[in-house]
Amino acid sequence: MRIGVVGAGYVGLTSAVCLAERGHATVCVDVDAQRVRTLTAGEAPIDEPGLPQLLASTLRDGTLRFSGRFEDLAECEVVFVCVPTPSRPDGSADITAVDAAVGQLNRTLHPGAVVVMKSTVPVGTTRMVIDRLHGTGISAVSNPEFLRESHAIYDFRHPDRILIGAADDRAADVLQTVYGVGDTEVLRMSPESAELAKYASNAFLAVKISYANSLAQLCSRVGADVADVARCMGADVRIGKHFLQPGPGWGGSCLPKDTAALLDTGRRNGVELAEVASARDTNLGQADRIVAALSQSMAGPLATARIAAFGLTFKAGTCDVRDSPALFISDRLASLGAQVSGYDPRLAMIDQDTLRRSSIGAVDDAYLAAKAADAIVVFTEWPEFRDLDWFRIAGQAPAAVVLDTRNLLDPTEIRHAGLRYLGNGKVPGF
Ligand code: NAD
Ligand code: UGA
């Protein structure tokens, strides 16, 4: 089929290369001219396993091309809208980019075309788009995306489910044909249910992690081990073992903004969603937990401390620092007077503007970041941190306490190197 994709970010680019790989003639349009040039040259602007290879092969085969012009989508039968829907200051989702894209598609596409809303949009958005396209012969359906950054290509190829929210069976059938779904469960429902199901899923993941973080705090106080508690909970299939890992808090470009947007939808409709609000409070409180743990465990005051932040991205496997707990908590530490130096294995690929706006002095060497540190905080679960020479680090920062928010390191090895170790939800821990 002739496929269009609007937005060449994590979702759009992944969708475009995977659809092109399946043989669909795919055109991906983005308003960022530099990004279009980079992609046309075969360079992946984001760090996703398998992406460079797929980009190269689909460009070579001619099944994929990039453009800055919406006119190049004119002949497309199906167009996926994958543009950002960031938070406004009041928490609501800003759908300006979706509106702009739909306006362009309205002017460009032929009757019979299907516009697919892959961006995460508030309930009612797809229905608004359907109304806007009324009389043009162009249909619109909701098809929320569930991919995870750092597993984007894998998730596109092996989705748990494909969600189609449609008011129009023909449009839903066309979309199902594009996916050619095989064994994957296809869930069809109204656009409103599909839109809400996406927010509900992300918010549930956030609630689950916040619960794990609260339990971790309790574990360290009562002498329990959160890994054992989570192991038992996860063995119950009704609970499931995923998303029970404590950490510095959940971040990234989606869970924070989507929980805020869901609360906003609740507020507008007189529903409180207290569980989601509480999960967000717990998440914000992670900074206080870490500040308190450092204040209690370091030899000197936080106001004059040197702190090394190990890991700056919001999770391992990505160079994305959007809404990263590492940056948020480091900024808090700096606001209390600490000097924070940060290291990340993907430093070179991290957005430098965001780093410059933070209070972190970033260095491309873990040993340099840790030099003379009073504390080393492991924020991101990069496996590389396990392989560092902890004896060398102890030699350069003999008084440092290691606060391992991800329970990544081997406590015995850290202690053996001569450093104090605190795990998250462990004894000793915080
Ligand atoms: P992104 O920021 O990585 O990329 C968005 C791209 O859209 C950018 O390249 C930008 O230049 C382009 N763009 C912006 N406005 C445009 C316009 N009017 N026309 C054409 N291009 C435009 O965003 P993303 O992470 O891919 O997220 C896109 C949407 O998908 C959001 O609604 C997000 O919530 C949702 N989502 C994201 C993920 C994820 O893991 N990142 C997963 C599921 C759903
Ligand atoms: C999340 C969802 O997992 C995807 O299904 C969804 O499509 C996407 O949001 C979206 O809508 O954009 P992603 O943002 O890539 O994907 O990140 P996750 O892997 O969900 O992690 C989110 C945050 O939770 C990270 O900061 C991570 O470190 C943290 N986390 C995750 C924990 O602290 N503990 C866990 O057990 C799991």
mmCIF file of C-alpha atoms in Angstrom, residues 305-307 367-375 393 395-400:
data_model
loop_
_atom_site.group_PDB
_atom_site.id
_atom_site.type_symbol
_atom_site.label_atom_id
_atom_site.label_comp_id
_atom_site.label_asym_id
_atom_site.label_seq_id
_atom_site.Cartn_x
_atom_site.Cartn_y
_atom_site.Cartn_z
ATOM 1 C CA ALA A 305 28.954 17.986 48.966
ATOM 2 C CA ARG A 306 30.375 16.770 45.672
ATOM 3 C CA ILE A 307 27.976 14.292 44.137
ATOM 4 C CA TYR A 367 36.151 7.998 37.079
ATOM 5 C CA LEU A 368 36.440 11.738 36.547
ATOM 6 C CA ALA A 369 32.814 12.240 37.591
ATOM 7 C CA ALA A 370 33.451 10.268 40.787
ATOM 8 C CA LYS A 371 36.734 11.992 41.685
ATOM 9 C CA ALA A 372 36.640 13.272 45.292
ATOM 10 C CA ALA A 373 32.903 12.608 45.453
ATOM 11 C CA ASP A 374 31.114 12.454 48.805
ATOM 12 C CA ALA A 375 28.365 10.392 47.182
ATOM 13 C CA ILE A 393 36.763 4.722 42.207
ATOM 14 C CA GLY A 395 40.905 5.151 45.547
ATOM 15 C CA GLN A 396 39.759 8.516 44.177
ATOM 16 C CA ALA A 397 36.736 8.988 46.447
ATOM 17 C CA PRO A 398 37.434 7.036 49.640
ATOM 18 C CA ALA A 399 34.677 8.721 51.659
ATOM 19 C CA ALA A 400 31.933 8.231 49.071
#
